[in-house]
Structure formats: C-alpha cells, structure tokens
Coordinates of C-alpha atoms in Angstrom, one line a residue:
X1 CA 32.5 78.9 39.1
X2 CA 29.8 76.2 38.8
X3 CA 26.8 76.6 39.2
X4 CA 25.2 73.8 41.6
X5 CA 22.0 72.4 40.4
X6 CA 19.7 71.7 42.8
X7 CA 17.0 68.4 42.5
X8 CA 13.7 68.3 44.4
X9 CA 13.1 64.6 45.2
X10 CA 10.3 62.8 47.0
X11 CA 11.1 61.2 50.4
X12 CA 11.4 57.7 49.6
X13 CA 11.3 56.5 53.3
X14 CA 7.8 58.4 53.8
X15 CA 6.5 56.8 50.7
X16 CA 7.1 53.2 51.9
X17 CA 5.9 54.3 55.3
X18 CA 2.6 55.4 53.4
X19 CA 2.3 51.8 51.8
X20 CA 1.6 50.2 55.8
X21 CA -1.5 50.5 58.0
X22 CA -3.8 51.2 55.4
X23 CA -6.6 51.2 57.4
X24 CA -5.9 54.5 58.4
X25 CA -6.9 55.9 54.9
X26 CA -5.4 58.6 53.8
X27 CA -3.5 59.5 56.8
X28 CA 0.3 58.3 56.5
X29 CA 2.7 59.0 59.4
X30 CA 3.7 61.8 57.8
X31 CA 1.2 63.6 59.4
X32 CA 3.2 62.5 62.9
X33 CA 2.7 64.6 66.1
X34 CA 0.9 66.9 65.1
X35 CA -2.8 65.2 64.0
X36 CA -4.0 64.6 67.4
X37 CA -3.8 68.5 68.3
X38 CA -5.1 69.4 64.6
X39 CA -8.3 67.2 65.8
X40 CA -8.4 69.6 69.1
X41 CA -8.4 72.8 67.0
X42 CA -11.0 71.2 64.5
X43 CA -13.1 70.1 67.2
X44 CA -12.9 73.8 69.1
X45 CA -14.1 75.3 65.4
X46 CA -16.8 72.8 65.0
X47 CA -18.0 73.6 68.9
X48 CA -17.5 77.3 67.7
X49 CA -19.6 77.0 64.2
X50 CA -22.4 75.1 66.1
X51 CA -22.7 78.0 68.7
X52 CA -23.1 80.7 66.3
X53 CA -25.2 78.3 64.2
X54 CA -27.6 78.3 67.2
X55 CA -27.2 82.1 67.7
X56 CA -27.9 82.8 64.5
X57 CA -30.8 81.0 64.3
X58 CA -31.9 82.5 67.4
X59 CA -31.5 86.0 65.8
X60 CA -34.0 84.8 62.4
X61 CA -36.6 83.8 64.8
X62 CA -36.2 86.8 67.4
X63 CA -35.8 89.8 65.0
X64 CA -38.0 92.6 65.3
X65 CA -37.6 96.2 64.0
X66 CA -38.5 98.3 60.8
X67 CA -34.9 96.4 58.7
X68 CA -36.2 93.3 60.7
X69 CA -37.1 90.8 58.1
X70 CA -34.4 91.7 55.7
X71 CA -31.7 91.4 58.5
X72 CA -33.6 88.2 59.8
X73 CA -33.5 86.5 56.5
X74 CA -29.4 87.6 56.7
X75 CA -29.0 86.0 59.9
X76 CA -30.8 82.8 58.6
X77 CA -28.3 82.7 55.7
X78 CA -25.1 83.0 58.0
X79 CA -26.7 80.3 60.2
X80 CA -26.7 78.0 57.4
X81 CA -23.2 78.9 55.9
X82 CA -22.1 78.4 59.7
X83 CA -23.6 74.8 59.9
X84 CA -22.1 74.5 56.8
X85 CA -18.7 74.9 57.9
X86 CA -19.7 72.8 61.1
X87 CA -20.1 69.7 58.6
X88 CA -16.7 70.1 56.8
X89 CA -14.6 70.3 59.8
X90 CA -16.5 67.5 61.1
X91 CA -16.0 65.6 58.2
X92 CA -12.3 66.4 58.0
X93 CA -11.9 65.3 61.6
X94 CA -13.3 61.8 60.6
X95 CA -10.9 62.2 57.9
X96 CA -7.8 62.8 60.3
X97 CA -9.2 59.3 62.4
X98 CA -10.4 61.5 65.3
X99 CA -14.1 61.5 66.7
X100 CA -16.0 64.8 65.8
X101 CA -17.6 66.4 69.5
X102 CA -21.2 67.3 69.0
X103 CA -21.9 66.8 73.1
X104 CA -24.2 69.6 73.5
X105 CA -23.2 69.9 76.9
X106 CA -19.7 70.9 76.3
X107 CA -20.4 72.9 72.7
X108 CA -20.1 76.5 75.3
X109 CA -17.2 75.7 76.7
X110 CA -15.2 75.0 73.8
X111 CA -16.5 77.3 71.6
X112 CA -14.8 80.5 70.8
X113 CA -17.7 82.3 70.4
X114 CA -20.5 83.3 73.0
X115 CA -24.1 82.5 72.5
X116 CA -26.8 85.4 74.1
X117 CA -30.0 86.2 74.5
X118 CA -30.6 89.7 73.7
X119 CA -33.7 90.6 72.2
X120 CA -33.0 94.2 70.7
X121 CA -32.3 94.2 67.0
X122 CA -28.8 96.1 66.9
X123 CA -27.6 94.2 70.1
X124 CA -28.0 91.0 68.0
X125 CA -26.2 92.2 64.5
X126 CA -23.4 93.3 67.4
X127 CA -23.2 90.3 69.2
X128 CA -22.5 88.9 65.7
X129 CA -20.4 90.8 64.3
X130 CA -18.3 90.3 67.6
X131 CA -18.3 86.5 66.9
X132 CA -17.2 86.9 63.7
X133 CA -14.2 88.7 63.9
X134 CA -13.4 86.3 67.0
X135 CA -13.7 83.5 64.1
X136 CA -11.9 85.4 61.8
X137 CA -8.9 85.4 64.1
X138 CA -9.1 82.2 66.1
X139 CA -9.2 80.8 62.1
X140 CA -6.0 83.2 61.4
X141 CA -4.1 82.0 64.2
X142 CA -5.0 77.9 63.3
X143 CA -3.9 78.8 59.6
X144 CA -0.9 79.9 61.2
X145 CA -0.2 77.2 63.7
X146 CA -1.1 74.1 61.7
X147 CA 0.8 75.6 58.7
X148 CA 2.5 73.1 56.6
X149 CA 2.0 70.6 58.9
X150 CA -1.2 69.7 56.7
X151 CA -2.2 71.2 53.3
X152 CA -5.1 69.9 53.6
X153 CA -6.7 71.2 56.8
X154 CA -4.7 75.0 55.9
X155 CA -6.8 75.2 52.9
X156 CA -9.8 74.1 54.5
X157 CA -9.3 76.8 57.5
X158 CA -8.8 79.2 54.8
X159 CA -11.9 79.4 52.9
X160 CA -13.7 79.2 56.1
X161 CA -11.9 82.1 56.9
X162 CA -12.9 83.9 53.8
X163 CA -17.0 83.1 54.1
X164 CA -16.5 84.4 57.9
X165 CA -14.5 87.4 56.9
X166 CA -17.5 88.2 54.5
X167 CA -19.8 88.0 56.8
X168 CA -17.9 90.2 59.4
X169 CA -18.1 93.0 56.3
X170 CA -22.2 92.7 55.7
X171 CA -22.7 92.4 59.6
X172 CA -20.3 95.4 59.6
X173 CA -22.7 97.0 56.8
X174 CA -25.6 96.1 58.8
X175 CA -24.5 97.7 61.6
X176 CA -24.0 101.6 60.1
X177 CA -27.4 101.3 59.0
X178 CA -29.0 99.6 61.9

C-alpha cells in the first residue's frame, strides 16, 4: 500500500485578498468575523487593567501596618505592570482598526475587576489577590475563545496571563504573612 504524502500549501485566494485595502494595515480579511468581537474582549481587558491600575495605586498611597511599606512598594509595582498591560492591549486594538475605550465613565462597568475602598492592610492585599485570579481566568477563557482565530492577540493574552498569574502567587505569599 502507498503511502499518501501529504503537502501543506498556503491559501492562494487569502494571499491575493491580503494584496487589497491596504489601508487597513496589517489586517487582511482573514481575520473575518471575528475582529470586531476580539476588539470587545480587548477593550473589557484594557477597562479591567485600568481599574486595578487605579486600585493598586490606591493601595501604595493608603497602606499602613508594620509590612506596610514593603507591601506598598509591591502594590506600586503591580500598578505599573497593570498599566503596562493596559497600553499593549490598547495598542493592539488600534492595530486590529478598533478605537481603544478609555471613557472613565464606563471603565467600572466593563471591567472585570472591582475597585474598593478599604483602608485595612490585609483587606487590600485580598481585594487584590481576588482581582487577580478574576484576570487570570477572564484571560484563560479569551485565550480560549479567540484561539486560532488570531496568533497574534493569543500570544499577547498569554504573557499577560503569565505577569497576572505571578502576581496572584506574591499577593498569595503576601497574604500568609500578612
């Protein structure tokens, strides 16, 4: 019996669609249905990132207690790595041709993450910790959904995921010793 060889071969239709509306940049139609609802789950993450970014920050200024300015300085670090993220969804929803949503007035809503106002020390290394494993898996289950619908984004979602499950395991830390 023969054995059938198989051949991996680029879809030639897709690349001469990719040679048309080059204003849209790197964006070809194979990206198709699905780009419009990849911009809705980058925009909830961004809305999500800037809340805890705000939190966070929050936390530096508000911390109090005997571990209080090492934990503070913590907090400051995961509110930058959280704006951090903020700026590279944002950018990639520019790169996708959608319009990244900063409105202030909608950020609560949309995020997946609460903001608060508690004051005592452990209540705020909770409150995050709780935020980030609500990160962790709203970034699990967009990994999953946008799948290989776009490499690009996946990978994106995914090393946000990893900084956010490392901060999950020092909050985590924090909160044993706290």
């Amino acid at each position: 019996m023969a054995e059938r060889q198989l051949h991996l071969k680029l879809d030639t239709a897709a690349l001469d669609a990719a040679r048309k509306h080059l204003s849209e940049g790197a964006v070809t139609p194979a990206y198709g249905p699905w780009r419009d609802d990849i911009v809705q789950l980058l925009n909830d993450a961004l809305a999500t990132e800037l809340v805890c970014t705000l939190r966070y920050r929050r936390h530096h200024f508000m911390a109090d207690g005997l571990e209080s300015p090492r934990i503070a300085e913590e907090f400051l670090v995961h509110a930058n790595a959280e704006l951090a993220h903020a700026d590279r969804l944002a950018q990639r929803i520019v790169q996708l041709g959608g319009d990244p949503d900063f409105n202030p007035a909608s950020l609560q809503d949309r995020s997946h993450a609460d903001y608060d106002e508690v004051t005592d020390l452990k209540a705020m290394i909770k409150a995050n910790l709780v935020a980030e494993r609500v990160a962790v898996e709203s970034y699990r289950q967009m990994i999953a959904l946008i799948g290989d619908k776009d490499s690009t984004t996946r990978r994106l979602l995914e090393d946000i995921l990893a900084d956010e499950e490392e901060h999950a395991d020092e909050l985590s830390d924090w909160m044993e010793r706290a």
